[in-house]
Coordinates of C-alpha atoms in Angstrom, one line a residue:
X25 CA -15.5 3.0 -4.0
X26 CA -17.0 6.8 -4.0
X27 CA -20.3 7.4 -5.1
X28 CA -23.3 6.0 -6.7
X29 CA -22.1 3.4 -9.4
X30 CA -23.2 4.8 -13.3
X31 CA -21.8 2.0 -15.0
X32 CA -18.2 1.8 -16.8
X33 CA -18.9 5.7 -18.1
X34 CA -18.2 6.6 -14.4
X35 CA -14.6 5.4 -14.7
X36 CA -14.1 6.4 -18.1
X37 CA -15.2 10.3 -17.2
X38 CA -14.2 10.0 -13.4
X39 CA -12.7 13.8 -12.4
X40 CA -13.1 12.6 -8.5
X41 CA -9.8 12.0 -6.6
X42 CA -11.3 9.0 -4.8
X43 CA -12.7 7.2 -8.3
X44 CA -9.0 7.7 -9.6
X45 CA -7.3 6.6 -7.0
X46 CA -9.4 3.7 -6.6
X47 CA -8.7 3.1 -10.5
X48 CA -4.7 3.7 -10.0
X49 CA -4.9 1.4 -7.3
X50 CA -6.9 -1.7 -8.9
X51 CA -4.5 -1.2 -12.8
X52 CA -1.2 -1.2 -9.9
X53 CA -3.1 -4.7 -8.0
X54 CA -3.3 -6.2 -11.7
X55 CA 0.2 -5.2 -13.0
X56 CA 1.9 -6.8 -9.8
X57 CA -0.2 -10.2 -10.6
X58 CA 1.1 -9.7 -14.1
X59 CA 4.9 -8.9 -13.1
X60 CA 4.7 -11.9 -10.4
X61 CA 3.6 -14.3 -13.0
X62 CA 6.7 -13.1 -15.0
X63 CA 8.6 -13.7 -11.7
X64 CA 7.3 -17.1 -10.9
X65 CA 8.8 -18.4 -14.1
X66 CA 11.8 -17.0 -13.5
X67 CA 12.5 -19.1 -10.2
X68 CA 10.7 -21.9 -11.4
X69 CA 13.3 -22.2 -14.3
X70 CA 16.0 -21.7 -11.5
X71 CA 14.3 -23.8 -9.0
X72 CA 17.6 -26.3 -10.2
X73 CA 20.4 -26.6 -12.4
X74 CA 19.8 -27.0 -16.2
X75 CA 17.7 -25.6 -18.6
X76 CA 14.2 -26.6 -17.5
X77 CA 11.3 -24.8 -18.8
X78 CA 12.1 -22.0 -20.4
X79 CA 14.7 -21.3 -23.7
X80 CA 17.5 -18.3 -21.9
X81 CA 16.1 -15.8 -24.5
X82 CA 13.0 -15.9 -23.3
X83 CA 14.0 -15.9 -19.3
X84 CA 16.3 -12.5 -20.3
X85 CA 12.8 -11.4 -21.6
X86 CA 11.0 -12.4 -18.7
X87 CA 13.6 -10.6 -16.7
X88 CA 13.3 -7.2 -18.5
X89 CA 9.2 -7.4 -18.2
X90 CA 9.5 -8.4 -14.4
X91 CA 11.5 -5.3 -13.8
X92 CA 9.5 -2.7 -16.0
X93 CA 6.3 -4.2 -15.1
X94 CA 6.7 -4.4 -11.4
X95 CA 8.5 -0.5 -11.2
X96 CA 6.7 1.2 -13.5
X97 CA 3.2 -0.8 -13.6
X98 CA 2.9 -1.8 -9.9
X99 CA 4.5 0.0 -7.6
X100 CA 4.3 3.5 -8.9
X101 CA 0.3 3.6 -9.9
X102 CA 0.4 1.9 -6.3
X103 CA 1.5 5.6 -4.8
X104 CA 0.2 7.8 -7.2
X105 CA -3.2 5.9 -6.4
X106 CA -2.6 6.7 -2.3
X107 CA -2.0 10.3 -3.3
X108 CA -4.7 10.4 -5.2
X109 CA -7.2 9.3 -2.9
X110 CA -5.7 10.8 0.5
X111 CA -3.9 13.9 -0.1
X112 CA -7.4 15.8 -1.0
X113 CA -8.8 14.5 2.4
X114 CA -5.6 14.9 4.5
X115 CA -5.1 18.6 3.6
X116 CA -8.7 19.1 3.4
X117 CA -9.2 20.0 -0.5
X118 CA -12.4 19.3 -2.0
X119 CA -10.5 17.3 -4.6
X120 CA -7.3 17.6 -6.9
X121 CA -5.9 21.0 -8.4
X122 CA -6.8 19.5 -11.9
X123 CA -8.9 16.8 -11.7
X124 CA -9.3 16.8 -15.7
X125 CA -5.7 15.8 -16.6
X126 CA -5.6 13.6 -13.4
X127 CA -8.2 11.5 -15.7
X128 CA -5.7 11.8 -18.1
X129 CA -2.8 10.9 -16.3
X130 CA -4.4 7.6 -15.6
X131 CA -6.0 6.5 -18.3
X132 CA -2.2 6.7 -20.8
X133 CA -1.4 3.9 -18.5
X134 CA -2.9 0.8 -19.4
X135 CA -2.2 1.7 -23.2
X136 CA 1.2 2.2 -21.9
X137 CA 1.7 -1.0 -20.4
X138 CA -0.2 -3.1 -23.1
X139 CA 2.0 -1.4 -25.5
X140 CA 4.9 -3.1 -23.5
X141 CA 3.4 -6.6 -22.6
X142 CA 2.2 -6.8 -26.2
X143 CA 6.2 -6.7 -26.9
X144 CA 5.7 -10.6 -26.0
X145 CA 3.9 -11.9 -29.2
X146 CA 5.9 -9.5 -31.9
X147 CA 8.5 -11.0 -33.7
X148 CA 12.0 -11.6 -31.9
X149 CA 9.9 -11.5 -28.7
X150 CA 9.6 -8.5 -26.0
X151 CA 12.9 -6.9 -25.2
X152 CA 15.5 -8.9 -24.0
X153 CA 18.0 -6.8 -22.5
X154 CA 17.5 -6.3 -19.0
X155 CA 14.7 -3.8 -16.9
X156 CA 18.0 -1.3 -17.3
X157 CA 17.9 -2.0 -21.1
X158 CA 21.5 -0.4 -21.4
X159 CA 23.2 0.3 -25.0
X160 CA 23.9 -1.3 -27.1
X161 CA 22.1 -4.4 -26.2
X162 CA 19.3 -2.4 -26.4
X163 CA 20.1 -0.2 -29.4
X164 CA 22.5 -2.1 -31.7
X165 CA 21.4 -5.9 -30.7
X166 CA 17.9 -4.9 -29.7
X167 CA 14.5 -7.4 -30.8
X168 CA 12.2 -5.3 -33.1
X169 CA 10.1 -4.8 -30.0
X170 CA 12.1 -1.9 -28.9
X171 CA 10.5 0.9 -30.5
X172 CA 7.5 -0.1 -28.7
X173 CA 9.0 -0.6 -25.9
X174 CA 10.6 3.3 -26.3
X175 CA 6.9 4.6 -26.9
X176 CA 5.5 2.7 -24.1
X177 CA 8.3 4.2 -21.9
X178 CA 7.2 7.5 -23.3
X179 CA 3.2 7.3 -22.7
X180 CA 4.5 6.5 -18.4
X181 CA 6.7 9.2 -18.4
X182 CA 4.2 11.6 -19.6
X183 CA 1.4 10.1 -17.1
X184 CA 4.0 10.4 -14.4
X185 CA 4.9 13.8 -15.1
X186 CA 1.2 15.1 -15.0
X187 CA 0.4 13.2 -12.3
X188 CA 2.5 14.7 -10.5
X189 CA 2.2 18.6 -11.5
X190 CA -1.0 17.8 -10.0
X191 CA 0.4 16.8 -6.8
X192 CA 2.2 19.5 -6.1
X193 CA -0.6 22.2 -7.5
X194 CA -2.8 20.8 -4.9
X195 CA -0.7 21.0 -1.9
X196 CA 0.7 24.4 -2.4
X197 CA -3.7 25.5 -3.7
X198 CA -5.9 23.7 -1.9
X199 CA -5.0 23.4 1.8
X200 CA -7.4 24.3 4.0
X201 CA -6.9 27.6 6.0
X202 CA -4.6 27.3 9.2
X203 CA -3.0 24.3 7.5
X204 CA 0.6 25.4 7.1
X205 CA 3.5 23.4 5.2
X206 CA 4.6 22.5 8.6
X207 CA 1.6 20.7 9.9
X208 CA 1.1 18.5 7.0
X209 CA 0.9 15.0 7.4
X210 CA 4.1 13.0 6.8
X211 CA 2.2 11.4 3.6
X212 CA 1.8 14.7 2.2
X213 CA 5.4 15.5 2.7
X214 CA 6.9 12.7 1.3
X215 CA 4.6 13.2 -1.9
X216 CA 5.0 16.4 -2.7
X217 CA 9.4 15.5 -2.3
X218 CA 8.6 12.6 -4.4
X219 CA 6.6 14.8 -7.1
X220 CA 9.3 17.7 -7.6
X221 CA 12.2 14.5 -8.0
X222 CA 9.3 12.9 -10.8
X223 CA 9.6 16.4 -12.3
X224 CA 13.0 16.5 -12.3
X225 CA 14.2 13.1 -13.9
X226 CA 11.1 12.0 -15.9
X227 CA 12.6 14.4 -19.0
X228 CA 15.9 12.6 -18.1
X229 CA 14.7 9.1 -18.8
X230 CA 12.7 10.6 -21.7
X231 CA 15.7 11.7 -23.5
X232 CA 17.7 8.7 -23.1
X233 CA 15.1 6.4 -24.9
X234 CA 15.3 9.4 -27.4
X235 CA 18.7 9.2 -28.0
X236 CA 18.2 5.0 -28.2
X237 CA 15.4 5.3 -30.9
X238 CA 18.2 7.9 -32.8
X239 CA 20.4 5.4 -32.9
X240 CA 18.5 2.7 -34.0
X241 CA 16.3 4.6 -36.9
X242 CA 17.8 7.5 -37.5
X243 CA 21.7 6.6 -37.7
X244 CA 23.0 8.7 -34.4
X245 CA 25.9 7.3 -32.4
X246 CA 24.6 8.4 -29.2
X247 CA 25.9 5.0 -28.0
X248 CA 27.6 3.6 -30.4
X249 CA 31.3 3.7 -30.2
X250 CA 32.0 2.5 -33.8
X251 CA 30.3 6.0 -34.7
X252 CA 32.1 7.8 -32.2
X253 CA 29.1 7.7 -29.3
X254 CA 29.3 5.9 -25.7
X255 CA 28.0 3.1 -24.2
X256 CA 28.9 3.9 -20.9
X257 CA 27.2 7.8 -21.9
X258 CA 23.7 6.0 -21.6
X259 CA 24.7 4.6 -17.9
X260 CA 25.2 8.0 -16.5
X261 CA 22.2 9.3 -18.0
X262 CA 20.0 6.2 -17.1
X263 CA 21.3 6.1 -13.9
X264 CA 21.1 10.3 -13.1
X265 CA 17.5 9.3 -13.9
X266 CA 17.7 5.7 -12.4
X267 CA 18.7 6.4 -8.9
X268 CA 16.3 9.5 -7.7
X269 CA 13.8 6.6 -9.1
X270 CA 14.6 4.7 -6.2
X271 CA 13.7 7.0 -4.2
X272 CA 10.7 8.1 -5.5
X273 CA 9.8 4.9 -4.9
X274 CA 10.3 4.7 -1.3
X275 CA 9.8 8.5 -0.3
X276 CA 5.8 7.7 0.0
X277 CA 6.6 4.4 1.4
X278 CA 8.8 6.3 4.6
X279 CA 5.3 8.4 4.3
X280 CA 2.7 5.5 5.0
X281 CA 4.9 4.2 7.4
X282 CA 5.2 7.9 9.3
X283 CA 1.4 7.6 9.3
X284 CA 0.8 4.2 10.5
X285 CA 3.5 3.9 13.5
X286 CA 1.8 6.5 15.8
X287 CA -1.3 4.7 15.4
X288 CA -0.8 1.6 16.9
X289 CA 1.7 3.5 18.9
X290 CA -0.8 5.8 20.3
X291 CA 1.9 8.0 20.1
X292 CA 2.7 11.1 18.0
X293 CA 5.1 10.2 15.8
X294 CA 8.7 11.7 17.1
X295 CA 11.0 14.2 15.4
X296 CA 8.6 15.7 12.7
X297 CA 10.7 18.6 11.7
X298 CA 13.5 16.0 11.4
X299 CA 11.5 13.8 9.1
X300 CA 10.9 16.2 7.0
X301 CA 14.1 17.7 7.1
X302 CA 15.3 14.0 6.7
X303 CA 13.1 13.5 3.4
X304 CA 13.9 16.9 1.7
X305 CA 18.0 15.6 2.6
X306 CA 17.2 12.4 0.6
X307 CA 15.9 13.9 -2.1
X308 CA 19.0 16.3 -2.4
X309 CA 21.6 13.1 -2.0
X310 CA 19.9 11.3 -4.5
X311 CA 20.8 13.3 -7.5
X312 CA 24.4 13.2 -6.7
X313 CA 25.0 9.7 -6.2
X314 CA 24.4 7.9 -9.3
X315 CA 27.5 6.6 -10.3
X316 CA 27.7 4.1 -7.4
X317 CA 26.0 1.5 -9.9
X318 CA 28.7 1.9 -12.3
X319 CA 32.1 1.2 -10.2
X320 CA 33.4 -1.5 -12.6
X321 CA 33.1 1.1 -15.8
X322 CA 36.6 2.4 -15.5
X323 CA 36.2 5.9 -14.1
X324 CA 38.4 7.6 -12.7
X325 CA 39.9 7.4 -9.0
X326 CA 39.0 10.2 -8.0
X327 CA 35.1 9.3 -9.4
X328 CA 35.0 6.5 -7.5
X329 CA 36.0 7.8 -4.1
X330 CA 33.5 11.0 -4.8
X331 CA 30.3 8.7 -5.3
X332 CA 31.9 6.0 -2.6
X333 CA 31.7 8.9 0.2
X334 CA 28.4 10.1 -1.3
X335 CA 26.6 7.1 -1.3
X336 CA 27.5 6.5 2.7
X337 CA 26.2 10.0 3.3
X338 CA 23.0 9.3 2.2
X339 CA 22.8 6.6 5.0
X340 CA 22.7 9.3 7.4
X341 CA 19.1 11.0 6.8
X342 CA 17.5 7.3 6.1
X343 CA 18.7 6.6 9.8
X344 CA 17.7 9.7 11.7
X345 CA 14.0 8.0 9.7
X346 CA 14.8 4.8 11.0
X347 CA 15.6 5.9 14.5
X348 CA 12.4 8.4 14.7
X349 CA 10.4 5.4 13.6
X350 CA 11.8 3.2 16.8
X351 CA 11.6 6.2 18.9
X352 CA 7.8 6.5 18.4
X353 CA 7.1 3.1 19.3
X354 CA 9.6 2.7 22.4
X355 CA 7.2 3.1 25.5
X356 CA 4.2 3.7 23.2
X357 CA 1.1 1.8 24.0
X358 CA 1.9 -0.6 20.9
X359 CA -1.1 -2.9 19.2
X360 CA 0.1 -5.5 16.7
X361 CA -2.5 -5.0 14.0
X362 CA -2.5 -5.8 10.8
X363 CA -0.7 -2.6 9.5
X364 CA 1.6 -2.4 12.3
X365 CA 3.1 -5.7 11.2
X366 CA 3.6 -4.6 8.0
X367 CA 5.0 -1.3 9.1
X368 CA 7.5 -3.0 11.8
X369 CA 8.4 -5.2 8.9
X370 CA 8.8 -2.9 6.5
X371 CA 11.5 -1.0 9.3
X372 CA 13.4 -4.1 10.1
X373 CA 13.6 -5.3 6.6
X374 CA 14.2 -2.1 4.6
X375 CA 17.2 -1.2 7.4
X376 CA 18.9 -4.6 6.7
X377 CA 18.3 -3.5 2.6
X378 CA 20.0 -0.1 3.5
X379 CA 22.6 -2.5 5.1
X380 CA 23.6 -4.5 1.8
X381 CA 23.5 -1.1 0.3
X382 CA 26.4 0.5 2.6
X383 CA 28.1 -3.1 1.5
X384 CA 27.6 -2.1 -2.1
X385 CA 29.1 1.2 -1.7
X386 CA 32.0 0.5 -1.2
X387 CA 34.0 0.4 -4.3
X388 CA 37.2 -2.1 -4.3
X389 CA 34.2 -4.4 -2.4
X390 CA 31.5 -4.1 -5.5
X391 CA 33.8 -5.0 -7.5
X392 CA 33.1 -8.3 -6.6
X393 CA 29.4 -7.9 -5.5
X394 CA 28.3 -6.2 -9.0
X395 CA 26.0 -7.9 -10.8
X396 CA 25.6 -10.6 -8.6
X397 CA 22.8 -12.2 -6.8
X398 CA 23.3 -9.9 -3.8
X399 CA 22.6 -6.9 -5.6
X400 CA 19.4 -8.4 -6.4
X401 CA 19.2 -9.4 -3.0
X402 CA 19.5 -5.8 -1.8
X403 CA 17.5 -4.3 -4.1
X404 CA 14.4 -6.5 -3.7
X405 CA 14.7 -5.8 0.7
X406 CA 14.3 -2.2 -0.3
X407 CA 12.1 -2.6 -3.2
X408 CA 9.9 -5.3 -2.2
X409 CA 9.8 -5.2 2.1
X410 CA 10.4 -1.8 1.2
X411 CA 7.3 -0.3 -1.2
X412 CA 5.7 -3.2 -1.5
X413 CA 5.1 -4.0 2.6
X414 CA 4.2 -0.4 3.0
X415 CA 1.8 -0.4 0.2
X416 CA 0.0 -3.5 2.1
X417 CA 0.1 -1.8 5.5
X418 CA -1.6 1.2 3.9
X419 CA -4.3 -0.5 2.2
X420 CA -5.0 -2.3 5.4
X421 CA -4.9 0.7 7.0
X422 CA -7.2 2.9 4.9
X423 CA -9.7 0.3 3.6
X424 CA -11.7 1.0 6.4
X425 CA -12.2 4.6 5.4
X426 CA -12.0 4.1 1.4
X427 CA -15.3 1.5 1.3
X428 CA -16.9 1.5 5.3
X429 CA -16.0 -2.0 5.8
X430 CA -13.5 -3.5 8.3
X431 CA -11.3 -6.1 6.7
X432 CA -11.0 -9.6 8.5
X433 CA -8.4 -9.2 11.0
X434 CA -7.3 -13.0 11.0
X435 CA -6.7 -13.2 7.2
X436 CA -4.9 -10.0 7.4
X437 CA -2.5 -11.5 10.0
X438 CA -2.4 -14.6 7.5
X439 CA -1.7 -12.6 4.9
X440 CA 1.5 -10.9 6.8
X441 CA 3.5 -13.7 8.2
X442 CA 3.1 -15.6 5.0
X443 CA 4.2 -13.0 2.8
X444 CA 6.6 -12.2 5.5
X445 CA 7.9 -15.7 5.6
X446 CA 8.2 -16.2 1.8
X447 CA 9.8 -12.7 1.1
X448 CA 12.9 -14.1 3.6
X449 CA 13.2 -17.8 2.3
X450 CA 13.2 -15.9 -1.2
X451 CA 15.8 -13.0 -0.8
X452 CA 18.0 -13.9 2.2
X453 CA 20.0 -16.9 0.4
X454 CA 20.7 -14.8 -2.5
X455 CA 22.9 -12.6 -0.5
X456 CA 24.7 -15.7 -0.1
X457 CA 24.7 -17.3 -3.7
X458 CA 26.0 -13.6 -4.4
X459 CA 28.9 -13.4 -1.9
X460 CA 29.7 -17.5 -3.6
X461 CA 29.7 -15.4 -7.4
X462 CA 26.7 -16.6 -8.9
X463 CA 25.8 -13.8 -11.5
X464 CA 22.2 -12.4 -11.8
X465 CA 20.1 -12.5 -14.8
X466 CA 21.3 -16.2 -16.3
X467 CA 19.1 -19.0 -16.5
X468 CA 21.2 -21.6 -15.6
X469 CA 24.1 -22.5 -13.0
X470 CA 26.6 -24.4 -11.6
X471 CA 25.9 -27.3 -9.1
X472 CA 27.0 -25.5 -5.8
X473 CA 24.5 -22.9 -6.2
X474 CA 21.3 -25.3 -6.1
X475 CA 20.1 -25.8 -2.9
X476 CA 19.9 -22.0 -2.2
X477 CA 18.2 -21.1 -5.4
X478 CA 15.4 -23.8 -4.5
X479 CA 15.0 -22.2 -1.4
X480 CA 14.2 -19.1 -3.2
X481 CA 12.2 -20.5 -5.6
X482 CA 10.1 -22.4 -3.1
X483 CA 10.0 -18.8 -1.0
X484 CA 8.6 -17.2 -4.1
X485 CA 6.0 -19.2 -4.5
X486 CA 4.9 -18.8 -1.1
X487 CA 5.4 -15.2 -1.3
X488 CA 3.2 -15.4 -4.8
X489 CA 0.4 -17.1 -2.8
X490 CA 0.4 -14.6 -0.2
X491 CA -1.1 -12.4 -2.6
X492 CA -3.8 -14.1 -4.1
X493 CA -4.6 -13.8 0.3
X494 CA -4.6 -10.1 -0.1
X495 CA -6.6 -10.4 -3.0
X496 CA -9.5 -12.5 -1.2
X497 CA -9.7 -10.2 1.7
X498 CA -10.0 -7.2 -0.5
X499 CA -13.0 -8.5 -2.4
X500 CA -14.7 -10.0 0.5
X501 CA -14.1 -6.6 2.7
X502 CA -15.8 -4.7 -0.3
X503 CA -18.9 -6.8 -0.5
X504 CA -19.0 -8.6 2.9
X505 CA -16.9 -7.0 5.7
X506 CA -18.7 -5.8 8.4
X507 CA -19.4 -2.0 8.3
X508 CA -17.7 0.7 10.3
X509 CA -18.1 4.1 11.0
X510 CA -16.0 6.9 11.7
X511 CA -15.2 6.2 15.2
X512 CA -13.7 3.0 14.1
X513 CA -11.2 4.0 11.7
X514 CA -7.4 3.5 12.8
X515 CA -6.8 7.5 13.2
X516 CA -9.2 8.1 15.2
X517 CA -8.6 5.0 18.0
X518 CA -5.8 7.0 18.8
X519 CA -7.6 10.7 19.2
X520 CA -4.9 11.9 16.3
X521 CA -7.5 12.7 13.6
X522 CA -5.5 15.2 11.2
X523 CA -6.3 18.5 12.3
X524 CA -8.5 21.0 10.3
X525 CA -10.2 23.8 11.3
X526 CA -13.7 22.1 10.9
X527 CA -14.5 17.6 10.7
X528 CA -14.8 16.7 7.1
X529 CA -16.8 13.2 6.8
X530 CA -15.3 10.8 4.5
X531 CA -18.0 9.7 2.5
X532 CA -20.2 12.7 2.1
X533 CA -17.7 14.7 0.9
X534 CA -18.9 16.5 -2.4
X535 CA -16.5 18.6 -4.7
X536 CA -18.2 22.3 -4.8
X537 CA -19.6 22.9 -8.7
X538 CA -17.0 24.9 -9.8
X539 CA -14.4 21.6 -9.8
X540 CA -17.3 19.4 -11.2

């Protein structure tokens, strides 16, 4: 989207943030197609009782790929790709710290992820045993596939980790003079949070797929318990990597979101300090509250009420969010653009997500709720209307500035309510088939639960074709929007251009020779 075009070398060789970023976020626009696909046959085996389509092997493989694919292949290069083509021009560096390795850090990902979707033709099929893949089913009962599988977790965890070393060695090197930590943009903030948790738990997640290729080569009992080991041992470590992933998930959404609201509020946004205070609380909480996903395990009491309390108390920083977000738009001089529907959506929706989650932890209550379909219900209202909505409201929102075309306005709109409407006829009656007992991650079911599960399915189609609308007004902004200047992007309608000592144009920005 940057520069003169030099053919596919240009990608291969790119060092510029903005060719990067524009890569990260085409391989995360592909990987969601892909994970969809592997969620369309999902609800189209469920769309009604019986065994349909699909033998349940296969549907507990297309579970684990949905999962991995749509966390680790789509939503993750989505924000790595946002910080790679904004932070440089929000803090006003000329490009990344290390714009070298950032080449790097991209281009182990689609090996990564064809390591893993290859997993589909090997023999005993891709891995079977849930996105979570916990022992043994993944060590002692595991398809062949696994070892790939470990290496292709491996090759992410690596690009993640670099990615974002580079993150925070450009915030803390290359801000432009005057621009102190405390008059960063909110996107900045949440990213450079976001890249100190990545730091922290990528070697965590590394080590447990470690300890699972041990066990099934090497003879360990890491998680074995005929040898001694723990089953339950890889649930603590998974999840002390597992639930600060969350959260670096939706850190960078609250980010876009920070960024977008005083827009079309033409407003500052309300409470920065507090935001950022709020963010850094997060992080903090996130580390300590793992165990919440594994109430039914048999730990003690005293466990339970510890990670019980813990979870609530993270509730209170996503609030004070929540309530700075409303706070900014009460009295503002609010517009309903395209990215403001997306952001007010992505408030509403992700609050009634944190909702659920409150519901969850509670203890003596997820007993009954764990793994059901409410869990999935509440995790999808955070994970879908939560990164996924923001991640459309910022592409909206910067696509302007990325290419110099304005996106159609109408199709954007389209594109909203649609997805909007088929997100809720998709996830809302699960809550209820989960409160009735029906059990996640089975491909058939018992009479009662039909009618809500064809509601969801229909809502996931609906939802899928929302897309392919996103899709289409990408391409035709790119070659045939109508072109914009400067004046016209969204920051500047409001007279809240970020503030540097001197303008920096968009487009004519050149990296000085030493970075070349």
């Amino acid at each position: 989207m940057a520069g003169p075009d030099k053919g596919f070398s240009r990608w291969l060789l790119a060092t510029n943030h903005k060719d990067i970023g524009a890569l990260y976020l085409w391989f995360s626009f592909a990987m969601f197609l892909i994970g969809g696909s592997f969620a369309m046959i999902i609800r189209a085996e469920l769309f009604q009782p019986g065994l349909q389509l699909v033998e349940p092997n296969f549907f507990n493989q297309m579970t684990t790929m949905h999962g991995l694919v749509m966390v680790f292949g789509a939503i993750m290069p989505a924000f790595v790709g946002l910080a790679n083509y904004m932070i440089p021009i929000m803090i006003g560096a000329p490009d990344m710290a290390l714009p070298r390795m950032n080449n790097l850090s991209f281009w182990i990902l689609p090996f990564a992820f064809a390591i893993l979707v290859s997993s589909l033709f090997m023999e005993g099929g891709a891995p079977n045993f849930g996105w979570t893949f916990y022992a043994p089913l993944s060590t002692t009962y595991a398809p062949p596939s696994v070892t790939f599988f470990i290496f292709g977790v491996h090759l992410m965890g690596i690009s993640s980790i670099m990615g974002a070393i580079n993150i925070v060695a450009t915030i803390f090197n290359l801000r432009a003079p005057g621009m102190t930590l405390m008059k960063m943009p909110l996107f900045v903030w949440t990213w450079l949070i976001t890249a100190f948790l990545l730091i922290a738990v990528m070697p965590v997640l590394a080590g447990a797929v470690t300890m699972m290729l041990m066990d099934i080569h090497f003879g360990t009992s890491f998680f074995s318990a005929a040898g001694g080991g723990d089953p339950v041992l890889f649930q603590h470590i998974f999840w002390f990597f597992g639930h600060p992933e969350v959260y670096i998930i939706i850190l960078p959404a609250f980010g876009v979101v920070s960024e977008i609201i005083p827009t079309f509020s033409r407003k500052p946004l309300f409470g920065y300090a507090s935001m950022v205070y709020a963010t850094a609380a997060i992080a903090f909480l996130s580390f300590i509250v793992w165990a919440h996903h594994m109430f039914t395990v048999g730990m003690p009491l005293v466990g339970e009420l510890y990670f019980m309390w813990a979870t609530m108390l993270i509730a209170v920083p996503t609030a004070a969010k929540v309530f700075n977000w409303i706070t900014t738009m009460f009295k503002g001089s609010l517009t309903f653009e395209t990215p403001m529907l997306f952001s007010i959506a992505f408030v509403f929706l992700f609050t009634l997500g944190g909702l659920t989650g409150l519901m969850l932890a509670i203890a003596p209550a997820d007993m009954q709720y764990h793994d059901s379909y409410f869990v999935v219900a509440h995790f999808h209202y955070t994970m879908v209307a939560g990164a996924i909505f923001s991640i459309s409201a910022s592409v909206y929102y910067w696509l302007p500035k990325w290419c110099g075309r304005m996106y159609n306005e109408t199709m954007g709109k389209v594109h909203f309510w649609i997805a909007f409407l088929g997100f809720n006829l998709t996830f809302f009656p699960q809550h209820f088939l989960g409160l009735a007992g029906m059990p996640r991650r089975i491909p058939d079911y018992s009479i009662q639960f039909a009618d809500f599960n064809m509601i969801s399915s229909i809502g996931a189609f609906i939802y899928g074709l929302a897309q392919l609308i996103f899709l289409f007004n990408i391409i035709r902004t790119i070659y045939f929007g109508e072109k914009t200047t400067k004046e016209q992007t969204w920051e500047s309608a409001r007279g809240l251009e970020w503030t540097l000592p001197s303008p920096l144009p968009f487009h004519t920005f050149e990296r000085p020779p030493s970075i070349k």
